[in-house]
PDB file of N, CA and C in Angstrom:
ATOM      1  N   MET B   1      38.702  16.627  10.163  1.00  0.00           N
ATOM      2  CA  MET B   1      38.821  15.260  10.615  1.00  0.00           C
ATOM      3  C   MET B   1      40.131  15.089  11.380  1.00  0.00           C
ATOM      4  N   ASP B   2      40.053  14.433  12.534  1.00  0.00           N
ATOM      5  CA  ASP B   2      41.244  14.184  13.323  1.00  0.00           C
ATOM      6  C   ASP B   2      42.078  13.073  12.708  1.00  0.00           C
ATOM      7  N   LYS B   3      43.374  13.236  12.791  1.00  0.00           N
ATOM      8  CA  LYS B   3      44.279  12.187  12.329  1.00  0.00           C
ATOM      9  C   LYS B   3      44.361  11.108  13.405  1.00  0.00           C
ATOM     10  N   PRO B   4      44.631   9.851  12.995  1.00  0.00           N
ATOM     11  CA  PRO B   4      44.799   8.793  14.004  1.00  0.00           C
ATOM     12  C   PRO B   4      45.958   9.126  14.939  1.00  0.00           C
ATOM     13  N   ARG B   5      45.806   8.756  16.191  1.00  0.00           N
ATOM     14  CA  ARG B   5      46.860   9.001  17.180  1.00  0.00           C
ATOM     15  C   ARG B   5      47.482   7.682  17.594  1.00  0.00           C
ATOM     16  N   TYR B   6      48.776   7.722  17.777  1.00  0.00           N
ATOM     17  CA  TYR B   6      49.537   6.544  18.167  1.00  0.00           C
ATOM     18  C   TYR B   6      50.368   6.879  19.391  1.00  0.00           C
ATOM     19  N   THR B   7      50.641   5.888  20.209  1.00  0.00           N
ATOM     20  CA  THR B   7      51.565   6.070  21.316  1.00  0.00           C
ATOM     21  C   THR B   7      52.624   4.976  21.242  1.00  0.00           C
ATOM     22  N   VAL B   8      53.798   5.292  21.771  1.00  0.00           N
ATOM     23  CA  VAL B   8      54.896   4.341  21.829  1.00  0.00           C
ATOM     24  C   VAL B   8      55.296   4.173  23.287  1.00  0.00           C
ATOM     25  N   GLU B   9      55.319   2.941  23.738  1.00  0.00           N
ATOM     26  CA  GLU B   9      55.759   2.606  25.098  1.00  0.00           C
ATOM     27  C   GLU B   9      57.148   1.987  24.976  1.00  0.00           C
ATOM     28  N   ILE B  10      58.111   2.509  25.701  1.00  0.00           N
ATOM     29  CA  ILE B  10      59.467   1.963  25.698  1.00  0.00           C
ATOM     30  C   ILE B  10      59.698   1.257  27.026  1.00  0.00           C
ATOM     31  N   VAL B  11      60.117  -0.001  26.952  1.00  0.00           N
ATOM     32  CA  VAL B  11      60.331  -0.807  28.153  1.00  0.00           C
ATOM     33  C   VAL B  11      61.790  -1.229  28.205  1.00  0.00           C
ATOM     34  N   ILE B  12      62.451  -0.914  29.314  1.00  0.00           N
ATOM     35  CA  ILE B  12      63.850  -1.298  29.514  1.00  0.00           C
ATOM     36  C   ILE B  12      63.934  -2.039  30.840  1.00  0.00           C
ATOM     37  N   ALA B  13      64.475  -3.251  30.796  1.00  0.00           N
ATOM     38  CA  ALA B  13      64.612  -4.070  32.000  1.00  0.00           C
ATOM     39  C   ALA B  13      66.090  -4.300  32.282  1.00  0.00           C
ATOM     40  N   ALA B  14      66.475  -4.129  33.512  1.00  0.00           N
ATOM     41  CA  ALA B  14      67.870  -4.297  33.923  1.00  0.00           C
ATOM     42  C   ALA B  14      68.285  -5.770  33.879  1.00  0.00           C
ATOM     43  N   PRO B  15      69.590  -6.043  33.786  1.00  0.00           N
ATOM     44  CA  PRO B  15      70.046  -7.436  33.873  1.00  0.00           C
ATOM     45  C   PRO B  15      69.528  -8.079  35.159  1.00  0.00           C
ATOM     46  N   GLY B  16      69.084  -9.319  35.034  1.00  0.00           N
ATOM     47  CA  GLY B  16      68.580 -10.049  36.191  1.00  0.00           C
ATOM     48  C   GLY B  16      67.107  -9.845  36.480  1.00  0.00           C
ATOM     49  N   THR B  17      66.418  -9.063  35.646  1.00  0.00           N
ATOM     50  CA  THR B  17      64.990  -8.839  35.855  1.00  0.00           C
ATOM     51  C   THR B  17      64.239 -10.172  35.740  1.00  0.00           C
ATOM     52  N   PRO B  18      63.379 -10.488  36.706  1.00  0.00           N
ATOM     53  CA  PRO B  18      62.611 -11.745  36.621  1.00  0.00           C
ATOM     54  C   PRO B  18      61.735 -11.772  35.365  1.00  0.00           C
ATOM     55  N   LEU B  19      61.690 -12.913  34.694  1.00  0.00           N
ATOM     56  CA  LEU B  19      60.802 -13.097  33.547  1.00  0.00           C
ATOM     57  C   LEU B  19      59.490 -13.676  34.047  1.00  0.00           C
ATOM     58  N   MET B  20      58.393 -13.103  33.582  1.00  0.00           N
ATOM     59  CA  MET B  20      57.085 -13.512  34.060  1.00  0.00           C
ATOM     60  C   MET B  20      56.437 -14.492  33.090  1.00  0.00           C
ATOM     61  N   ASP B  21      55.752 -15.473  33.643  1.00  0.00           N
ATOM     62  CA  ASP B  21      55.001 -16.443  32.857  1.00  0.00           C
ATOM     63  C   ASP B  21      53.675 -15.790  32.487  1.00  0.00           C
ATOM     64  N   PRO B  22      53.393 -15.620  31.189  1.00  0.00           N
ATOM     65  CA  PRO B  22      52.162 -14.931  30.793  1.00  0.00           C
ATOM     66  C   PRO B  22      50.889 -15.672  31.193  1.00  0.00           C
ATOM     67  N   LYS B  23      50.977 -16.977  31.404  1.00  0.00           N
ATOM     68  CA  LYS B  23      49.793 -17.753  31.775  1.00  0.00           C
ATOM     69  C   LYS B  23      49.435 -17.599  33.245  1.00  0.00           C
ATOM     70  N   THR B  24      50.455 -17.499  34.109  1.00  0.00           N
ATOM     71  CA  THR B  24      50.202 -17.440  35.550  1.00  0.00           C
ATOM     72  C   THR B  24      50.379 -16.053  36.143  1.00  0.00           C
ATOM     73  N   GLY B  25      51.136 -15.188  35.460  1.00  0.00           N
ATOM     74  CA  GLY B  25      51.425 -13.869  35.999  1.00  0.00           C
ATOM     75  C   GLY B  25      52.496 -13.903  37.084  1.00  0.00           C
ATOM     76  N   ARG B  26      53.125 -15.055  37.274  1.00  0.00           N
ATOM     77  CA  ARG B  26      54.185 -15.216  38.273  1.00  0.00           C
ATOM     78  C   ARG B  26      55.513 -15.439  37.561  1.00  0.00           C
ATOM     79  N   GLN B  27      56.602 -15.360  38.326  1.00  0.00           N
ATOM     80  CA  GLN B  27      57.913 -15.568  37.725  1.00  0.00           C
ATOM     81  C   GLN B  27      57.997 -16.957  37.096  1.00  0.00           C
ATOM     82  N   GLU B  28      58.504 -16.990  35.878  1.00  0.00           N
ATOM     83  CA  GLU B  28      58.650 -18.251  35.154  1.00  0.00           C
ATOM     84  C   GLU B  28      59.695 -19.124  35.848  1.00  0.00           C
ATOM     85  N   VAL B  29      59.391 -20.408  35.980  1.00  0.00           N
ATOM     86  CA  VAL B  29      60.302 -21.368  36.598  1.00  0.00           C
ATOM     87  C   VAL B  29      60.453 -22.555  35.652  1.00  0.00           C
ATOM     88  N   LEU B  30      61.701 -22.875  35.280  1.00  0.00           N
ATOM     89  CA  LEU B  30      61.975 -24.025  34.430  1.00  0.00           C
ATOM     90  C   LEU B  30      62.877 -24.982  35.182  1.00  0.00           C
ATOM     91  N   ASP B  31      62.450 -26.223  35.293  1.00  0.00           N
ATOM     92  CA  ASP B  31      63.222 -27.242  36.015  1.00  0.00           C
ATOM     93  C   ASP B  31      63.593 -26.776  37.426  1.00  0.00           C
ATOM     94  N   GLY B  32      62.658 -26.073  38.077  1.00  0.00           N
ATOM     95  CA  GLY B  32      62.879 -25.616  39.444  1.00  0.00           C
ATOM     96  C   GLY B  32      63.728 -24.364  39.580  1.00  0.00           C
ATOM     97  N   VAL B  33      64.158 -23.777  38.445  1.00  0.00           N
ATOM     98  CA  VAL B  33      65.032 -22.599  38.480  1.00  0.00           C
ATOM     99  C   VAL B  33      64.237 -21.367  38.047  1.00  0.00           C
ATOM    100  N   PRO B  34      64.123 -20.344  38.930  1.00  0.00           N
ATOM    101  CA  PRO B  34      63.450 -19.101  38.539  1.00  0.00           C
ATOM    102  C   PRO B  34      64.203 -18.451  37.371  1.00  0.00           C
ATOM    103  N   GLN B  35      63.458 -18.029  36.350  1.00  0.00           N
ATOM    104  CA  GLN B  35      64.059 -17.467  35.148  1.00  0.00           C
ATOM    105  C   GLN B  35      64.204 -15.952  35.239  1.00  0.00           C
ATOM    106  N   THR B  36      65.347 -15.468  34.767  1.00  0.00           N
ATOM    107  CA  THR B  36      65.603 -14.032  34.715  1.00  0.00           C
ATOM    108  C   THR B  36      66.153 -13.675  33.344  1.00  0.00           C
ATOM    109  N   SER B  37      66.141 -12.403  33.051  1.00  0.00           N
ATOM    110  CA  SER B  37      66.748 -11.900  31.827  1.00  0.00           C
ATOM    111  C   SER B  37      68.204 -11.584  32.156  1.00  0.00           C
ATOM    112  N   SER B  38      69.088 -12.505  31.875  1.00  0.00           N
ATOM    113  CA  SER B  38      70.501 -12.333  32.229  1.00  0.00           C
ATOM    114  C   SER B  38      71.091 -11.018  31.734  1.00  0.00           C
ATOM    115  N   PRO B  39      70.933 -10.714  30.437  1.00  0.00           N
ATOM    116  CA  PRO B  39      71.522  -9.472  29.951  1.00  0.00           C
ATOM    117  C   PRO B  39      70.607  -8.260  30.098  1.00  0.00           C
ATOM    118  N   GLY B  40      69.362  -8.478  30.549  1.00  0.00           N
ATOM    119  CA  GLY B  40      68.364  -7.410  30.515  1.00  0.00           C
ATOM    120  C   GLY B  40      67.725  -7.410  29.139  1.00  0.00           C
ATOM    121  N   HIS B  41      66.775  -6.543  28.914  1.00  0.00           N
ATOM    122  CA  HIS B  41      66.167  -6.477  27.593  1.00  0.00           C
ATOM    123  C   HIS B  41      65.490  -5.135  27.375  1.00  0.00           C
ATOM    124  N   MET B  42      65.212  -4.857  26.102  1.00  0.00           N
ATOM    125  CA  MET B  42      64.549  -3.619  25.723  1.00  0.00           C
ATOM    126  C   MET B  42      63.563  -3.939  24.608  1.00  0.00           C
ATOM    127  N   PHE B  43      62.391  -3.348  24.689  1.00  0.00           N
ATOM    128  CA  PHE B  43      61.441  -3.465  23.591  1.00  0.00           C
ATOM    129  C   PHE B  43      60.541  -2.241  23.586  1.00  0.00           C
ATOM    130  N   TYR B  44      59.893  -2.038  22.477  1.00  0.00           N
ATOM    131  CA  TYR B  44      58.922  -0.959  22.411  1.00  0.00           C
ATOM    132  C   TYR B  44      57.601  -1.509  21.914  1.00  0.00           C
ATOM    133  N   VAL B  45      56.537  -0.837  22.323  1.00  0.00           N
ATOM    134  CA  VAL B  45      55.181  -1.275  22.003  1.00  0.00           C
ATOM    135  C   VAL B  45      54.470  -0.132  21.290  1.00  0.00           C
ATOM    136  N   LEU B  46      53.916  -0.429  20.129  1.00  0.00           N
ATOM    137  CA  LEU B  46      53.150   0.564  19.376  1.00  0.00           C
ATOM    138  C   LEU B  46      51.677   0.366  19.681  1.00  0.00           C
ATOM    139  N   HIS B  47      51.007   1.450  20.066  1.00  0.00           N
ATOM    140  CA  HIS B  47      49.579   1.408  20.393  1.00  0.00           C
ATOM    141  C   HIS B  47      48.827   2.298  19.406  1.00  0.00           C
ATOM    142  N   ALA B  48      47.755   1.766  18.840  1.00  0.00           N
ATOM    143  CA  ALA B  48      46.876   2.529  17.955  1.00  0.00           C
ATOM    144  C   ALA B  48      45.443   2.254  18.397  1.00  0.00           C
ATOM    145  N   SER B  49      44.643   3.266  18.379  1.00  0.00           N
ATOM    146  CA  SER B  49      43.255   3.134  18.815  1.00  0.00           C
ATOM    147  C   SER B  49      42.531   2.054  18.017  1.00  0.00           C
ATOM    148  N   GLY B  50      41.899   1.119  18.741  1.00  0.00           N
ATOM    149  CA  GLY B  50      41.109   0.084  18.102  1.00  0.00           C
ATOM    150  C   GLY B  50      41.906  -1.056  17.496  1.00  0.00           C
ATOM    151  N   GLU B  51      43.212  -1.084  17.696  1.00  0.00           N
ATOM    152  CA  GLU B  51      44.052  -2.150  17.152  1.00  0.00           C
ATOM    153  C   GLU B  51      44.844  -2.815  18.268  1.00  0.00           C
ATOM    154  N   PRO B  52      45.176  -4.110  18.107  1.00  0.00           N
ATOM    155  CA  PRO B  52      46.014  -4.763  19.124  1.00  0.00           C
ATOM    156  C   PRO B  52      47.403  -4.121  19.151  1.00  0.00           C
ATOM    157  N   ALA B  53      47.998  -4.073  20.328  1.00  0.00           N
ATOM    158  CA  ALA B  53      49.347  -3.528  20.459  1.00  0.00           C
ATOM    159  C   ALA B  53      50.332  -4.407  19.694  1.00  0.00           C
ATOM    160  N   LYS B  54      51.371  -3.784  19.134  1.00  0.00           N
ATOM    161  CA  LYS B  54      52.421  -4.512  18.417  1.00  0.00           C
ATOM    162  C   LYS B  54      53.745  -4.224  19.100  1.00  0.00           C
ATOM    163  N   SER B  55      54.469  -5.282  19.471  1.00  0.00           N
ATOM    164  CA  SER B  55      55.725  -5.137  20.194  1.00  0.00           C
ATOM    165  C   SER B  55      56.907  -5.562  19.337  1.00  0.00           C
ATOM    166  N   PHE B  56      57.997  -4.836  19.495  1.00  0.00           N
ATOM    167  CA  PHE B  56      59.238  -5.135  18.797  1.00  0.00           C
ATOM    168  C   PHE B  56      60.363  -5.017  19.803  1.00  0.00           C
ATOM    169  N   GLY B  57      61.326  -5.940  19.750  1.00  0.00           N
ATOM    170  CA  GLY B  57      62.368  -5.915  20.758  1.00  0.00           C
ATOM    171  C   GLY B  57      63.737  -6.212  20.195  1.00  0.00           C
ATOM    172  N   PHE B  58      64.694  -6.200  21.093  1.00  0.00           N
ATOM    173  CA  PHE B  58      66.084  -6.449  20.761  1.00  0.00           C
ATOM    174  C   PHE B  58      66.601  -7.496  21.727  1.00  0.00           C
ATOM    175  N   ALA B  59      67.305  -8.483  21.214  1.00  0.00           N
ATOM    176  CA  ALA B  59      67.803  -9.567  22.055  1.00  0.00           C
ATOM    177  C   ALA B  59      69.147 -10.045  21.509  1.00  0.00           C
ATOM    178  N   PRO B  60      69.969 -10.631  22.382  1.00  0.00           N
ATOM    179  CA  PRO B  60      71.222 -11.206  21.887  1.00  0.00           C
ATOM    180  C   PRO B  60      70.920 -12.322  20.888  1.00  0.00           C
ATOM    181  N   LYS B  61      71.778 -12.462  19.876  1.00  0.00           N
ATOM    182  CA  LYS B  61      71.593 -13.558  18.919  1.00  0.00           C
ATOM    183  C   LYS B  61      71.679 -14.904  19.625  1.00  0.00           C
ATOM    184  N   VAL B  62      72.521 -14.973  20.666  1.00  0.00           N
ATOM    185  CA  VAL B  62      72.631 -16.187  21.472  1.00  0.00           C
ATOM    186  C   VAL B  62      71.862 -15.940  22.758  1.00  0.00           C
ATOM    187  N   HIS B  63      70.750 -16.677  22.981  1.00  0.00           N
ATOM    188  CA  HIS B  63      69.899 -16.478  24.150  1.00  0.00           C
ATOM    189  C   HIS B  63      70.720 -16.476  25.442  1.00  0.00           C
ATOM    190  N   GLY B  64      70.529 -15.453  26.268  1.00  0.00           N
ATOM    191  CA  GLY B  64      71.206 -15.366  27.558  1.00  0.00           C
ATOM    192  C   GLY B  64      72.584 -14.739  27.508  1.00  0.00           C
ATOM    193  N   SER B  65      73.102 -14.498  26.315  1.00  0.00           N
ATOM    194  CA  SER B  65      74.431 -13.901  26.184  1.00  0.00           C
ATOM    195  C   SER B  65      74.398 -12.441  26.625  1.00  0.00           C
ATOM    196  N   ILE B  66      75.438 -12.022  27.315  1.00  0.00           N
ATOM    197  CA  ILE B  66      75.524 -10.627  27.757  1.00  0.00           C
ATOM    198  C   ILE B  66      76.286  -9.790  26.739  1.00  0.00           C
ATOM    199  N   ASN B  67      77.211 -10.382  26.015  1.00  0.00           N
ATOM    200  CA  ASN B  67      78.008  -9.675  25.008  1.00  0.00           C
ATOM    201  C   ASN B  67      77.741 -10.262  23.631  1.00  0.00           C
ATOM    202  N   GLY B  68      78.018  -9.475  22.632  1.00  0.00           N
ATOM    203  CA  GLY B  68      77.885  -9.984  21.273  1.00  0.00           C
ATOM    204  C   GLY B  68      76.799  -9.288  20.495  1.00  0.00           C
ATOM    205  N   PRO B  69      76.603  -9.735  19.255  1.00  0.00           N
ATOM    206  CA  PRO B  69      75.629  -9.081  18.383  1.00  0.00           C
ATOM    207  C   PRO B  69      74.196  -9.308  18.855  1.00  0.00           C
ATOM    208  N   VAL B  70      73.318  -8.395  18.415  1.00  0.00           N
ATOM    209  CA  VAL B  70      71.902  -8.503  18.766  1.00  0.00           C
ATOM    210  C   VAL B  70      71.081  -8.687  17.508  1.00  0.00           C
ATOM    211  N   THR B  71      69.855  -9.068  17.697  1.00  0.00           N
ATOM    212  CA  THR B  71      68.912  -9.200  16.603  1.00  0.00           C
ATOM    213  C   THR B  71      67.624  -8.510  17.012  1.00  0.00           C
ATOM    214  N   SER B  72      66.871  -8.047  16.055  1.00  0.00           N
ATOM    215  CA  SER B  72      65.570  -7.456  16.381  1.00  0.00           C
ATOM    216  C   SER B  72      64.504  -8.485  16.067  1.00  0.00           C
ATOM    217  N   CYS B  73      63.387  -8.386  16.752  1.00  0.00           N
ATOM    218  CA  CYS B  73      62.340  -9.370  16.525  1.00  0.00           C
ATOM    219  C   CYS B  73      60.984  -8.785  16.888  1.00  0.00           C
ATOM    220  N   ARG B  74      59.953  -9.354  16.297  1.00  0.00           N
ATOM    221  CA  ARG B  74      58.585  -8.994  16.658  1.00  0.00           C
ATOM    222  C   ARG B  74      58.144  -9.992  17.704  1.00  0.00           C
ATOM    223  N   MET B  75      57.486  -9.536  18.726  1.00  0.00           N
ATOM    224  CA  MET B  75      57.093 -10.430  19.807  1.00  0.00           C
ATOM    225  C   MET B  75      55.721 -10.082  20.323  1.00  0.00           C
ATOM    226  N   MET B  76      55.144 -11.005  21.055  1.00  0.00           N
ATOM    227  CA  MET B  76      53.873 -10.738  21.705  1.00  0.00           C
ATOM    228  C   MET B  76      54.159 -10.008  23.008  1.00  0.00           C
ATOM    229  N   GLN B  77      53.486  -8.911  23.235  1.00  0.00           N
ATOM    230  CA  GLN B  77      53.745  -8.076  24.398  1.00  0.00           C
ATOM    231  C   GLN B  77      53.637  -8.842  25.712  1.00  0.00           C
ATOM    232  N   MET B  78      52.616  -9.629  25.891  1.00  0.00           N
ATOM    233  CA  MET B  78      52.409 -10.280  27.178  1.00  0.00           C
ATOM    234  C   MET B  78      53.453 -11.351  27.475  1.00  0.00           C
ATOM    235  N   SER B  79      54.077 -11.914  26.454  1.00  0.00           N
ATOM    236  CA  SER B  79      55.043 -12.978  26.701  1.00  0.00           C
ATOM    237  C   SER B  79      56.354 -12.454  27.253  1.00  0.00           C
ATOM    238  N   ILE B  80      56.567 -11.137  27.203  1.00  0.00           N
ATOM    239  CA  ILE B  80      57.831 -10.605  27.681  1.00  0.00           C
ATOM    240  C   ILE B  80      57.671  -9.600  28.813  1.00  0.00           C
ATOM    241  N   ARG B  81      56.491  -9.462  29.309  1.00  0.00           N
ATOM    242  CA  ARG B  81      56.273  -8.562  30.433  1.00  0.00           C
ATOM    243  C   ARG B  81      57.095  -8.998  31.631  1.00  0.00           C
ATOM    244  N   THR B  82      57.589  -8.045  32.365  1.00  0.00           N
ATOM    245  CA  THR B  82      58.344  -8.342  33.567  1.00  0.00           C
ATOM    246  C   THR B  82      57.632  -7.743  34.765  1.00  0.00           C
ATOM    247  N   ARG B  83      57.995  -8.182  35.950  1.00  0.00           N
ATOM    248  CA  ARG B  83      57.352  -7.699  37.167  1.00  0.00           C
ATOM    249  C   ARG B  83      57.502  -6.190  37.308  1.00  0.00           C
ATOM    250  N   ASP B  84      58.601  -5.617  36.851  1.00  0.00           N
ATOM    251  CA  ASP B  84      58.880  -4.204  37.041  1.00  0.00           C
ATOM    252  C   ASP B  84      58.306  -3.326  35.932  1.00  0.00           C
ATOM    253  N   THR B  85      57.625  -3.909  34.956  1.00  0.00           N
ATOM    254  CA  THR B  85      57.103  -3.158  33.838  1.00  0.00           C
ATOM    255  C   THR B  85      55.770  -2.528  34.215  1.00  0.00           C
ATOM    256  N   ALA B  86      55.690  -1.249  34.010  1.00  0.00           N
ATOM    257  CA  ALA B  86      54.440  -0.531  34.307  1.00  0.00           C
ATOM    258  C   ALA B  86      53.599  -0.434  33.038  1.00  0.00           C
ATOM    259  N   ALA B  87      52.317  -0.292  33.219  1.00  0.00           N
ATOM    260  CA  ALA B  87      51.423  -0.089  32.085  1.00  0.00           C
ATOM    261  C   ALA B  87      51.672   1.298  31.517  1.00  0.00           C
ATOM    262  N   PRO B  88      51.447   1.467  30.222  1.00  0.00           N
ATOM    263  CA  PRO B  88      51.690   2.789  29.634  1.00  0.00           C
ATOM    264  C   PRO B  88      50.736   3.839  30.207  1.00  0.00           C
ATOM    265  N   SER B  89      51.240   5.043  30.374  1.00  0.00           N
ATOM    266  CA  SER B  89      50.365   6.117  30.841  1.00  0.00           C
ATOM    267  C   SER B  89      49.705   6.739  29.635  1.00  0.00           C
ATOM    268  N   ARG B  90      48.512   7.156  29.786  1.00  0.00           N
ATOM    269  CA  ARG B  90      47.755   7.730  28.671  1.00  0.00           C
ATOM    270  C   ARG B  90      47.453   9.177  28.969  1.00  0.00           C
TER     271      ARG B  90
END
C-alpha cells in the first residue's frame, strides 16, 4: 500500500508586493489607495491528496510594520495570493 503523499509550497513576496483581492483577482484598493505588502510576507501551503490546502504564514505583530516581532497564523490561501505568486508545480 502506498503511503499518502504531501507537498509543501513556499511563497515569499518582496516588500511592496501588490496584495490581490480574492473576490476580483485584481489588486486590492482601499479608499482609493492600491494595497501592498509593506514588509513583504512569507507563508507555506500544505497540500494533501483529496484535502483542501492549508496555509500558514508569518506576519508582523503590528500590521504593516517592517521591524519588530512577528507572529504565526493560519490563513486562507486565496486571501493572501499575490500577483507574483505562481501555482505549485507538481
